[in-house]
PDB file of C-alpha atoms in Angstrom:
ATOM      1  CA  MET A  17     -91.917  -2.802  83.207  1.00  0.00           C
ATOM      2  CA  ILE A  18     -87.972  -3.375  82.318  1.00  0.00           C
ATOM      3  CA  THR A  19     -87.377  -7.301  81.516  1.00  0.00           C
ATOM      4  CA  THR A  20     -84.345  -9.420  81.559  1.00  0.00           C
ATOM      5  CA  ARG A  21     -83.345 -12.961  80.001  1.00  0.00           C
ATOM      6  CA  THR A  22     -80.839 -15.065  81.093  1.00  0.00           C
ATOM      7  CA  VAL A  23     -79.184 -16.521  78.105  1.00  0.00           C
ATOM      8  CA  SER A  24     -79.242 -20.513  77.974  1.00  0.00           C
ATOM      9  CA  HIS A  25     -76.698 -23.098  76.962  1.00  0.00           C
ATOM     10  CA  ALA A  26     -78.793 -23.519  73.545  1.00  0.00           C
ATOM     11  CA  GLU A  27     -78.877 -19.694  72.838  1.00  0.00           C
ATOM     12  CA  ALA A  28     -74.877 -19.251  73.859  1.00  0.00           C
ATOM     13  CA  GLY A  29     -72.927 -17.818  71.173  1.00  0.00           C
ATOM     14  CA  GLN A  30     -75.099 -15.645  69.287  1.00  0.00           C
ATOM     15  CA  LYS A  31     -74.508 -12.374  67.867  1.00  0.00           C
ATOM     16  CA  LEU A  32     -76.580  -9.996  70.820  1.00  0.00           C
ATOM     17  CA  VAL A  33     -78.456  -9.024  67.552  1.00  0.00           C
ATOM     18  CA  GLN A  34     -78.969 -12.443  66.108  1.00  0.00           C
ATOM     19  CA  TYR A  35     -80.114 -13.177  69.599  1.00  0.00           C
ATOM     20  CA  LEU A  36     -83.273 -10.418  69.806  1.00  0.00           C
ATOM     21  CA  GLY A  37     -84.136 -11.645  66.939  1.00  0.00           C
ATOM     22  CA  ARG A  38     -84.598 -14.676  67.549  1.00  0.00           C
ATOM     23  CA  ILE A  39     -86.720 -13.345  70.367  1.00  0.00           C
ATOM     24  CA  LEU A  40     -88.081 -10.621  68.360  1.00  0.00           C
ATOM     25  CA  PRO A  41     -88.894 -11.990  65.064  1.00  0.00           C
ATOM     26  CA  ASP A  42     -91.606 -10.053  64.315  1.00  0.00           C
ATOM     27  CA  THR A  43     -89.519  -6.835  65.106  1.00  0.00           C
ATOM     28  CA  PRO A  44     -86.937  -5.336  62.062  1.00  0.00           C
ATOM     29  CA  GLY A  45     -83.615  -5.398  62.279  1.00  0.00           C
ATOM     30  CA  SER A  46     -82.962  -1.231  62.220  1.00  0.00           C
ATOM     31  CA  VAL A  47     -85.042  -1.467  65.992  1.00  0.00           C
ATOM     32  CA  PHE A  48     -83.070  -3.514  67.412  1.00  0.00           C
ATOM     33  CA  MET A  49     -79.485  -1.538  66.395  1.00  0.00           C
ATOM     34  CA  ARG A  50     -81.711   1.486  67.593  1.00  0.00           C
ATOM     35  CA  TRP A  51     -82.665  -0.198  71.060  1.00  0.00           C
ATOM     36  CA  ILE A  52     -78.725  -0.942  71.563  1.00  0.00           C
ATOM     37  CA  ARG A  53     -77.014   2.462  69.650  1.00  0.00           C
ATOM     38  CA  THR A  54     -79.187   4.130  72.724  1.00  0.00           C
ATOM     39  CA  GLY A  55     -78.424   2.103  75.443  1.00  0.00           C
ATOM     40  CA  GLN A  56     -82.097   0.604  75.446  1.00  0.00           C
ATOM     41  CA  VAL A  57     -80.741  -2.887  75.640  1.00  0.00           C
ATOM     42  CA  ARG A  58     -78.437  -3.901  78.232  1.00  0.00           C
ATOM     43  CA  VAL A  59     -75.946  -6.811  78.836  1.00  0.00           C
ATOM     44  CA  ASP A  60     -75.155  -7.729  82.617  1.00  0.00           C
ATOM     45  CA  GLY A  61     -76.269  -4.254  82.851  1.00  0.00           C
ATOM     46  CA  LYS A  62     -73.702  -2.495  80.386  1.00  0.00           C
ATOM     47  CA  ARG A  63     -73.877  -0.661  76.891  1.00  0.00           C
ATOM     48  CA  ALA A  64     -72.667  -3.812  74.685  1.00  0.00           C
ATOM     49  CA  LYS A  65     -72.204  -3.212  70.854  1.00  0.00           C
ATOM     50  CA  PRO A  66     -75.589  -5.284  67.838  1.00  0.00           C
ATOM     51  CA  PHE A  67     -71.753  -7.902  67.448  1.00  0.00           C
ATOM     52  CA  ASP A  68     -70.956  -9.229  70.278  1.00  0.00           C
ATOM     53  CA  ARG A  69     -71.514 -12.673  71.401  1.00  0.00           C
ATOM     54  CA  LEU A  70     -73.279 -13.940  73.985  1.00  0.00           C
ATOM     55  CA  SER A  71     -72.412 -15.923  76.513  1.00  0.00           C
ATOM     56  CA  VAL A  72     -74.443 -18.604  79.402  1.00  0.00           C
ATOM     57  CA  GLY A  73     -76.061 -17.266  82.442  1.00  0.00           C
ATOM     58  CA  GLN A  74     -75.319 -13.475  80.589  1.00  0.00           C
ATOM     59  CA  ASN A  75     -78.562 -11.805  81.251  1.00  0.00           C
ATOM     60  CA  VAL A  76     -80.166  -9.254  78.621  1.00  0.00           C
ATOM     61  CA  ARG A  77     -82.631  -6.614  79.579  1.00  0.00           C
ATOM     62  CA  ILE A  78     -85.283  -5.822  77.445  1.00  0.00           C
ATOM     63  CA  PRO A  79     -87.273  -2.321  76.474  1.00  0.00           C
ATOM     64  CA  PRO A  80     -90.501  -2.591  78.685  1.00  0.00           C
ATOM     65  CA  PHE A  81     -92.479  -1.871  75.499  1.00  0.00           C
ATOM     66  CA  ALA A  82     -90.540  -5.099  73.494  1.00  0.00           C
ATOM     67  CA  ALA A  83     -91.086  -7.478  76.589  1.00  0.00           C
ATOM     68  CA  ALA A  84     -94.975  -8.481  76.034  1.00  0.00           C
ATOM     69  CA  GLU A  85     -93.653 -10.032  72.783  1.00  0.00           C
ATOM     70  CA  SER A  86     -91.166 -11.667  73.814  1.00  0.00           C
ATOM     71  CA  SER A  87     -92.097 -15.276  75.574  1.00  0.00           C
ATOM     72  CA  PRO A  88     -89.244 -16.097  78.986  1.00  0.00           C
ATOM     73  CA  PRO A  89     -87.317 -19.169  77.661  1.00  0.00           C
ATOM     74  CA  ALA A  90     -89.079 -22.732  77.670  1.00  0.00           C
ATOM     75  CA  ALA A  91     -86.211 -25.314  79.275  1.00  0.00           C
ATOM     76  CA  ALA A  92     -84.538 -27.803  77.416  1.00  0.00           C
ATOM     77  CA  SER A  93     -86.311 -31.311  76.958  1.00  0.00           C
ATOM     78  CA  SER A  94     -84.129 -34.253  77.034  1.00  0.00           C
ATOM     79  CA  GLU A  95     -87.230 -35.879  75.282  1.00  0.00           C
ATOM     80  CA  ILE A  96     -87.380 -35.444  71.470  1.00  0.00           C
ATOM     81  CA  PRO A  97     -91.085 -34.341  70.810  1.00  0.00           C
ATOM     82  CA  GLN A  98     -93.315 -35.804  67.798  1.00  0.00           C
ATOM     83  CA  LEU A  99     -91.742 -33.863  64.483  1.00  0.00           C
ATOM     84  CA  PRO A 100     -95.412 -33.549  62.368  1.00  0.00           C
ATOM     85  CA  GLY A 101     -94.144 -35.165  59.335  1.00  0.00           C
ATOM     86  CA  LEU A 102     -91.005 -36.139  60.198  1.00  0.00           C
ATOM     87  CA  GLN A 103     -89.230 -38.841  60.768  1.00  0.00           C
ATOM     88  CA  LEU A 104     -85.937 -38.830  62.652  1.00  0.00           C
ATOM     89  CA  ALA A 105     -82.935 -41.066  61.836  1.00  0.00           C
ATOM     90  CA  GLY A 106     -81.219 -40.054  64.725  1.00  0.00           C
ATOM     91  CA  PHE A 107     -80.213 -37.862  67.561  1.00  0.00           C
ATOM     92  CA  ASP A 108     -77.892 -36.651  69.957  1.00  0.00           C
ATOM     93  CA  ASP A 109     -77.397 -33.224  72.660  1.00  0.00           C
ATOM     94  CA  LEU A 110     -75.932 -31.144  69.716  1.00  0.00           C
ATOM     95  CA  TYR A 111     -78.330 -33.049  66.419  1.00  0.00           C
ATOM     96  CA  LEU A 112     -80.678 -33.769  65.334  1.00  0.00           C
ATOM     97  CA  ALA A 113     -80.902 -36.317  61.709  1.00  0.00           C
ATOM     98  CA  ILE A 114     -83.604 -36.325  59.650  1.00  0.00           C
ATOM     99  CA  ALA A 115     -85.147 -38.767  57.078  1.00  0.00           C
ATOM    100  CA  LYS A 116     -85.909 -36.103  55.317  1.00  0.00           C
ATOM    101  CA  PRO A 117     -88.765 -37.399  52.455  1.00  0.00           C
ATOM    102  CA  ALA A 118     -88.119 -36.910  48.461  1.00  0.00           C
ATOM    103  CA  GLY A 119     -90.350 -33.823  47.552  1.00  0.00           C
ATOM    104  CA  LEU A 120     -90.271 -32.115  50.621  1.00  0.00           C
ATOM    105  CA  PRO A 121     -87.953 -28.049  50.340  1.00  0.00           C
ATOM    106  CA  VAL A 122     -85.402 -28.051  53.082  1.00  0.00           C
ATOM    107  CA  HIS A 123     -85.866 -24.343  53.403  1.00  0.00           C
ATOM    108  CA  PRO A 124     -89.207 -22.169  52.718  1.00  0.00           C
ATOM    109  CA  GLY A 125     -89.865 -19.866  49.207  1.00  0.00           C
ATOM    110  CA  SER A 126     -89.856 -20.114  45.547  1.00  0.00           C
ATOM    111  CA  GLY A 127     -93.754 -20.788  46.445  1.00  0.00           C
ATOM    112  CA  TRP A 128     -93.516 -23.287  48.703  1.00  0.00           C
ATOM    113  CA  THR A 129     -94.554 -22.488  52.209  1.00  0.00           C
ATOM    114  CA  ASP A 130     -93.892 -25.959  53.873  1.00  0.00           C
ATOM    115  CA  SER A 131     -90.445 -27.036  54.685  1.00  0.00           C
ATOM    116  CA  ILE A 132     -88.224 -28.982  56.517  1.00  0.00           C
ATOM    117  CA  GLN A 133     -86.811 -26.011  58.529  1.00  0.00           C
ATOM    118  CA  THR A 134     -91.307 -24.486  59.076  1.00  0.00           C
ATOM    119  CA  ARG A 135     -91.701 -28.029  60.479  1.00  0.00           C
ATOM    120  CA  LEU A 136     -88.752 -27.900  62.766  1.00  0.00           C
ATOM    121  CA  ALA A 137     -90.171 -24.084  64.126  1.00  0.00           C
ATOM    122  CA  GLN A 138     -93.569 -25.595  64.659  1.00  0.00           C
ATOM    123  CA  ALA A 139     -92.703 -28.506  66.540  1.00  0.00           C
ATOM    124  CA  PHE A 140     -89.824 -26.817  69.424  1.00  0.00           C
ATOM    125  CA  ALA A 141     -91.930 -23.174  69.766  1.00  0.00           C
ATOM    126  CA  GLY A 142     -90.998 -21.678  72.959  1.00  0.00           C
ATOM    127  CA  GLN A 143     -87.855 -23.914  73.179  1.00  0.00           C
ATOM    128  CA  PRO A 144     -84.827 -22.104  73.752  1.00  0.00           C
ATOM    129  CA  PHE A 145     -83.203 -22.529  70.441  1.00  0.00           C
ATOM    130  CA  VAL A 146     -85.181 -24.126  67.778  1.00  0.00           C
ATOM    131  CA  PRO A 147     -82.935 -26.430  65.173  1.00  0.00           C
ATOM    132  CA  THR A 148     -81.589 -25.467  62.187  1.00  0.00           C
ATOM    133  CA  ILE A 149     -80.806 -26.553  59.545  1.00  0.00           C
ATOM    134  CA  VAL A 150     -76.721 -27.552  58.939  1.00  0.00           C
ATOM    135  CA  HIS A 151     -76.420 -28.075  55.506  1.00  0.00           C
ATOM    136  CA  ARG A 152     -78.886 -28.344  51.927  1.00  0.00           C
ATOM    137  CA  LEU A 153     -80.398 -30.749  50.075  1.00  0.00           C
ATOM    138  CA  ASP A 154     -82.710 -30.403  47.081  1.00  0.00           C
ATOM    139  CA  ARG A 155     -86.331 -30.181  46.955  1.00  0.00           C
ATOM    140  CA  ASP A 156     -86.595 -34.154  45.005  1.00  0.00           C
ATOM    141  CA  THR A 157     -83.500 -35.591  47.169  1.00  0.00           C
ATOM    142  CA  SER A 158     -83.816 -37.581  50.134  1.00  0.00           C
ATOM    143  CA  GLY A 159     -81.737 -38.571  52.516  1.00  0.00           C
ATOM    144  CA  VAL A 160     -80.553 -37.662  56.352  1.00  0.00           C
ATOM    145  CA  LEU A 161     -80.674 -33.995  57.355  1.00  0.00           C
ATOM    146  CA  LEU A 162     -78.872 -32.768  59.765  1.00  0.00           C
ATOM    147  CA  ALA A 163     -80.159 -29.690  62.250  1.00  0.00           C
ATOM    148  CA  ALA A 164     -77.920 -28.147  64.948  1.00  0.00           C
ATOM    149  CA  ARG A 165     -80.180 -28.093  68.296  1.00  0.00           C
ATOM    150  CA  THR A 166     -77.990 -25.112  69.749  1.00  0.00           C
ATOM    151  CA  HIS A 167     -76.022 -22.007  67.876  1.00  0.00           C
ATOM    152  CA  ASN A 168     -72.889 -23.058  68.782  1.00  0.00           C
ATOM    153  CA  ALA A 169     -72.971 -26.723  67.222  1.00  0.00           C
ATOM    154  CA  LEU A 170     -74.311 -24.922  64.369  1.00  0.00           C
ATOM    155  CA  THR A 171     -71.333 -22.492  64.216  1.00  0.00           C
ATOM    156  CA  SER A 172     -69.133 -25.538  64.653  1.00  0.00           C
ATOM    157  CA  ALA A 173     -70.640 -27.606  61.815  1.00  0.00           C
ATOM    158  CA  HIS A 174     -70.256 -25.146  59.343  1.00  0.00           C
ATOM    159  CA  GLN A 175     -67.140 -24.613  60.022  1.00  0.00           C
ATOM    160  CA  ALA A 176     -66.311 -28.356  59.816  1.00  0.00           C
ATOM    161  CA  LEU A 177     -68.686 -28.075  56.000  1.00  0.00           C
ATOM    162  CA  LYS A 178     -65.932 -24.768  55.269  1.00  0.00           C
ATOM    163  CA  ASP A 179     -62.882 -26.323  55.937  1.00  0.00           C
ATOM    164  CA  HIS A 180     -63.812 -29.810  54.344  1.00  0.00           C
ATOM    165  CA  GLN A 181     -63.768 -31.969  57.871  1.00  0.00           C
ATOM    166  CA  ALA A 182     -67.143 -33.392  56.808  1.00  0.00           C
ATOM    167  CA  ALA A 183     -68.444 -36.119  54.453  1.00  0.00           C
ATOM    168  CA  LYS A 184     -71.643 -36.342  52.538  1.00  0.00           C
ATOM    169  CA  GLU A 185     -72.116 -39.782  50.531  1.00  0.00           C
ATOM    170  CA  TYR A 186     -74.796 -40.532  49.103  1.00  0.00           C
ATOM    171  CA  LEU A 187     -76.075 -43.419  46.899  1.00  0.00           C
ATOM    172  CA  CYS A 188     -77.557 -43.379  43.419  1.00  0.00           C
ATOM    173  CA  TRP A 189     -78.907 -45.299  41.035  1.00  0.00           C
ATOM    174  CA  THR A 190     -77.816 -44.479  37.042  1.00  0.00           C
ATOM    175  CA  THR A 191     -78.945 -44.723  33.770  1.00  0.00           C
ATOM    176  CA  GLY A 192     -76.833 -47.303  31.204  1.00  0.00           C
ATOM    177  CA  ARG A 193     -73.887 -49.798  32.187  1.00  0.00           C
ATOM    178  CA  TRP A 194     -71.321 -48.191  34.538  1.00  0.00           C
ATOM    179  CA  ASN A 195     -67.732 -47.897  32.673  1.00  0.00           C
ATOM    180  CA  LEU A 196     -65.288 -45.476  34.059  1.00  0.00           C
ATOM    181  CA  SER A 197     -64.389 -47.545  36.982  1.00  0.00           C
ATOM    182  CA  PRO A 198     -64.645 -51.577  37.517  1.00  0.00           C
ATOM    183  CA  PRO A 199     -66.883 -52.712  40.269  1.00  0.00           C
ATOM    184  CA  GLY A 200     -65.757 -51.062  43.745  1.00  0.00           C
ATOM    185  CA  GLN A 201     -63.316 -49.360  42.518  1.00  0.00           C
ATOM    186  CA  THR A 202     -63.298 -44.854  43.262  1.00  0.00           C
ATOM    187  CA  VAL A 203     -62.721 -42.443  40.451  1.00  0.00           C
ATOM    188  CA  GLU A 204     -62.780 -38.556  40.989  1.00  0.00           C
ATOM    189  CA  LEU A 205     -64.639 -36.603  38.582  1.00  0.00           C
ATOM    190  CA  THR A 206     -63.854 -33.315  37.414  1.00  0.00           C
ATOM    191  CA  ASP A 207     -65.218 -30.216  36.125  1.00  0.00           C
ATOM    192  CA  ARG A 208     -66.070 -26.706  36.251  1.00  0.00           C
ATOM    193  CA  LEU A 209     -69.694 -25.797  36.519  1.00  0.00           C
ATOM    194  CA  GLU A 210     -71.906 -22.973  35.550  1.00  0.00           C
ATOM    195  CA  LYS A 211     -75.460 -21.492  35.351  1.00  0.00           C
ATOM    196  CA  ALA A 212     -77.046 -21.146  32.247  1.00  0.00           C
ATOM    197  CA  GLY A 213     -80.346 -20.113  31.224  1.00  0.00           C
ATOM    198  CA  ASP A 214     -83.521 -17.159  32.381  1.00  0.00           C
ATOM    199  CA  PRO A 215     -84.238 -17.037  36.216  1.00  0.00           C
ATOM    200  CA  GLY A 216     -86.471 -19.992  37.290  1.00  0.00           C
ATOM    201  CA  LEU A 217     -85.611 -22.033  34.044  1.00  0.00           C
ATOM    202  CA  GLN A 218     -81.955 -21.755  34.765  1.00  0.00           C
ATOM    203  CA  ARG A 219     -79.637 -24.830  34.040  1.00  0.00           C
ATOM    204  CA  VAL A 220     -76.147 -26.078  36.310  1.00  0.00           C
ATOM    205  CA  GLN A 221     -73.572 -27.118  33.041  1.00  0.00           C
ATOM    206  CA  THR A 222     -70.359 -28.287  32.706  1.00  0.00           C
ATOM    207  CA  GLY A 223     -67.549 -25.784  30.507  1.00  0.00           C
ATOM    208  CA  ASP A 224     -64.806 -23.533  30.203  1.00  0.00           C
ATOM    209  CA  SER A 225     -65.610 -21.311  33.716  1.00  0.00           C
ATOM    210  CA  GLY A 226     -67.297 -21.418  36.940  1.00  0.00           C
ATOM    211  CA  LYS A 227     -66.817 -23.135  40.344  1.00  0.00           C
ATOM    212  CA  GLU A 228     -64.928 -26.031  40.456  1.00  0.00           C
ATOM    213  CA  ALA A 229     -66.319 -29.271  41.239  1.00  0.00           C
ATOM    214  CA  ARG A 230     -65.236 -32.612  42.026  1.00  0.00           C
ATOM    215  CA  LEU A 231     -66.807 -36.205  43.995  1.00  0.00           C
ATOM    216  CA  LEU A 232     -65.848 -39.398  43.870  1.00  0.00           C
ATOM    217  CA  ALA A 233     -67.830 -41.925  42.391  1.00  0.00           C
ATOM    218  CA  THR A 234     -67.615 -46.046  43.924  1.00  0.00           C
ATOM    219  CA  PRO A 235     -69.821 -48.932  41.082  1.00  0.00           C
ATOM    220  CA  LEU A 236     -71.076 -50.629  43.757  1.00  0.00           C
ATOM    221  CA  ALA A 237     -73.802 -52.311  41.288  1.00  0.00           C
ATOM    222  CA  ILE A 238     -73.055 -52.898  37.597  1.00  0.00           C
ATOM    223  CA  LEU A 239     -76.531 -53.786  35.497  1.00  0.00           C
ATOM    224  CA  ASP A 240     -77.051 -54.157  32.310  1.00  0.00           C
ATOM    225  CA  ASP A 241     -79.215 -51.337  31.590  1.00  0.00           C
ATOM    226  CA  ARG A 242     -78.945 -49.321  35.193  1.00  0.00           C
ATOM    227  CA  SER A 243     -75.613 -49.156  38.012  1.00  0.00           C
ATOM    228  CA  LEU A 244     -76.041 -48.098  41.416  1.00  0.00           C
ATOM    229  CA  LEU A 245     -73.041 -46.093  42.947  1.00  0.00           C
ATOM    230  CA  LEU A 246     -71.603 -44.363  46.448  1.00  0.00           C
ATOM    231  CA  VAL A 247     -70.834 -40.960  45.363  1.00  0.00           C
ATOM    232  CA  ARG A 248     -69.323 -38.770  47.877  1.00  0.00           C
ATOM    233  CA  LEU A 249     -68.932 -34.654  47.361  1.00  0.00           C
ATOM    234  CA  LEU A 250     -65.694 -33.259  47.905  1.00  0.00           C
ATOM    235  CA  THR A 251     -67.374 -29.806  46.709  1.00  0.00           C
ATOM    236  CA  GLY A 252     -70.596 -28.514  47.134  1.00  0.00           C
ATOM    237  CA  ARG A 253     -72.577 -27.353  44.277  1.00  0.00           C
ATOM    238  CA  THR A 254     -75.853 -26.849  42.984  1.00  0.00           C
ATOM    239  CA  HIS A 255     -77.706 -30.018  41.719  1.00  0.00           C
ATOM    240  CA  GLN A 256     -73.333 -31.263  41.393  1.00  0.00           C
ATOM    241  CA  ILE A 257     -73.743 -34.871  41.182  1.00  0.00           C
ATOM    242  CA  ARG A 258     -76.498 -34.683  38.585  1.00  0.00           C
ATOM    243  CA  VAL A 259     -75.281 -32.822  36.367  1.00  0.00           C
ATOM    244  CA  GLN A 260     -71.198 -34.319  36.987  1.00  0.00           C
ATOM    245  CA  LEU A 261     -72.847 -37.713  35.862  1.00  0.00           C
ATOM    246  CA  ALA A 262     -75.100 -36.534  33.312  1.00  0.00           C
ATOM    247  CA  SER A 263     -72.393 -35.275  31.743  1.00  0.00           C
ATOM    248  CA  ARG A 264     -70.729 -38.056  31.361  1.00  0.00           C
ATOM    249  CA  GLY A 265     -74.066 -40.348  29.873  1.00  0.00           C
ATOM    250  CA  HIS A 266     -74.754 -41.716  33.343  1.00  0.00           C
ATOM    251  CA  PRO A 267     -77.891 -39.145  34.228  1.00  0.00           C
ATOM    252  CA  ILE A 268     -79.473 -39.302  37.147  1.00  0.00           C
ATOM    253  CA  VAL A 269     -82.892 -42.113  37.459  1.00  0.00           C
ATOM    254  CA  GLY A 270     -85.845 -40.167  37.147  1.00  0.00           C
ATOM    255  CA  ASP A 271     -84.059 -36.900  37.093  1.00  0.00           C
ATOM    256  CA  PRO A 272     -86.440 -34.614  34.113  1.00  0.00           C
ATOM    257  CA  LYS A 273     -84.429 -32.022  34.435  1.00  0.00           C
ATOM    258  CA  TYR A 274     -81.014 -33.636  33.314  1.00  0.00           C
ATOM    259  CA  GLY A 275     -82.178 -36.737  31.804  1.00  0.00           C
ATOM    260  CA  SER A 276     -84.739 -38.696  30.789  1.00  0.00           C
ATOM    261  CA  GLY A 277     -86.412 -39.758  33.279  1.00  0.00           C
ATOM    262  CA  SER A 278     -89.674 -38.912  35.164  1.00  0.00           C
ATOM    263  CA  PRO A 279     -90.050 -39.270  39.317  1.00  0.00           C
ATOM    264  CA  PRO A 280     -88.940 -40.132  41.816  1.00  0.00           C
ATOM    265  CA  LEU A 281     -85.451 -38.837  41.682  1.00  0.00           C
ATOM    266  CA  ARG A 282     -82.985 -41.772  42.484  1.00  0.00           C
ATOM    267  CA  LEU A 283     -80.337 -39.737  44.514  1.00  0.00           C
ATOM    268  CA  HIS A 284     -80.414 -40.486  48.446  1.00  0.00           C
ATOM    269  CA  ALA A 285     -78.265 -38.864  51.235  1.00  0.00           C
ATOM    270  CA  TRP A 286     -77.427 -42.615  52.917  1.00  0.00           C
ATOM    271  CA  ARG A 287     -74.615 -40.671  55.105  1.00  0.00           C
ATOM    272  CA  VAL A 288     -73.105 -37.209  56.601  1.00  0.00           C
ATOM    273  CA  THR A 289     -69.774 -37.854  59.018  1.00  0.00           C
ATOM    274  CA  LEU A 290     -69.245 -34.282  61.118  1.00  0.00           C
ATOM    275  CA  HIS A 291     -66.778 -35.002  64.562  1.00  0.00           C
ATOM    276  CA  GLY A 292     -66.466 -38.314  64.725  1.00  0.00           C
ATOM    277  CA  LYS A 293     -70.124 -39.277  64.297  1.00  0.00           C
ATOM    278  CA  THR A 294     -71.811 -41.043  61.010  1.00  0.00           C
ATOM    279  CA  TRP A 295     -75.143 -39.760  60.960  1.00  0.00           C
ATOM    280  CA  ARG A 296     -77.191 -42.191  58.155  1.00  0.00           C
ATOM    281  CA  CYS A 297     -80.715 -43.365  56.667  1.00  0.00           C
ATOM    282  CA  PRO A 298     -81.101 -46.079  54.292  1.00  0.00           C
ATOM    283  CA  PRO A 299     -83.179 -45.415  51.793  1.00  0.00           C
ATOM    284  CA  ALA A 300     -86.625 -46.051  51.198  1.00  0.00           C
ATOM    285  CA  TRP A 301     -86.233 -48.211  47.651  1.00  0.00           C
ATOM    286  CA  ASP A 302     -87.785 -50.913  46.483  1.00  0.00           C
ATOM    287  CA  GLY A 303     -88.006 -53.858  43.852  1.00  0.00           C
ATOM    288  CA  ASP A 304     -85.604 -52.933  41.257  1.00  0.00           C
ATOM    289  CA  TRP A 305     -84.195 -50.303  43.436  1.00  0.00           C
ATOM    290  CA  ASP A 306     -83.412 -52.218  46.211  1.00  0.00           C
ATOM    291  CA  SER A 307     -80.384 -50.978  47.346  1.00  0.00           C
ATOM    292  CA  THR A 308     -79.954 -53.272  50.294  1.00  0.00           C
ATOM    293  CA  PRO A 309     -77.870 -56.132  48.629  1.00  0.00           C
ATOM    294  CA  TRP A 310     -74.622 -54.102  47.987  1.00  0.00           C
ATOM    295  CA  THR A 311     -74.630 -51.825  51.282  1.00  0.00           C
ATOM    296  CA  THR A 312     -75.548 -53.780  53.782  1.00  0.00           C
ATOM    297  CA  ASP A 313     -71.680 -54.863  54.040  1.00  0.00           C
ATOM    298  CA  LYS A 314     -71.001 -51.077  54.576  1.00  0.00           C
ATOM    299  CA  GLU A 315     -72.809 -50.255  57.728  1.00  0.00           C
ATOM    300  CA  THR A 316     -69.991 -49.704  60.371  1.00  0.00           C
ATOM    301  CA  ASP A 317     -70.692 -49.090  63.770  1.00  0.00           C
ATOM    302  CA  ASN A 318     -69.953 -45.677  64.711  1.00  0.00           C
ATOM    303  CA  ASP A 319     -73.182 -45.020  63.154  1.00  0.00           C
ATOM    304  CA  ALA A 320     -75.608 -43.327  65.204  1.00  0.00           C
ATOM    305  CA  GLN A 321     -79.775 -44.507  65.747  1.00  0.00           C
ATOM    306  CA  PRO A 322     -82.308 -42.917  67.751  1.00  0.00           C
TER     307      PRO A 322
END
């Protein structure tokens, strides 16, 4: 029996071959291409191309032998489900703001099966679109991480990041007394970063070649043995903040790769601003590392909350 599926709002904007990959994740892409080429998959009764983008309300014909493997899209729920092992920092119709804990990778791989994306897939199983991570955070970095709730929201966020229309701000404790600018004065750091070392043991280092890396650093607190910085990324390079600060004699506290400390890494993604909305997640630091005295007055009214 031939089955048709109606494209939902959350699924709209995807290419036809991407759409098939989401509803039939165990089927090879080469099979989708053959189905489309031979007309076994049709859109609104007509032949389509693999990279045609789908719109809300379009009907996609699925071959009868594949229909049994797919399930109809569930109705989107207005309630946010409980996320096993994850905490929400905020949400709206387009995005989830996840409070990422240190030590949990964003995506599976390199010996890690558990991840933020894996837990999202489990929590939103059966939904028309599984929320998808918008940007990256290193495994040992904590903080706010955005996941798009629709395909159009995902592509919109990626375009904003590409066009430098999104802002990512971090808090970090560095070793030593900061001497590059006085308290409250922002300084721009510019370097070229390149990878060195064997695969699996690679480090990022400054050099004459490599990709340009730029950030803005503002000291919020300068103490005798450590300093609290607010860092805004102007580019997004691997380990950028860690390398640029360490190369100037101020490695991040708890960074065994680019400093001499032991975890936890005192680097936290504090705020992300996208499409005029700021999502924030205060760090769970206490004792000597509590940043609250220097950040409370920097919270803004448009910060998104659950």
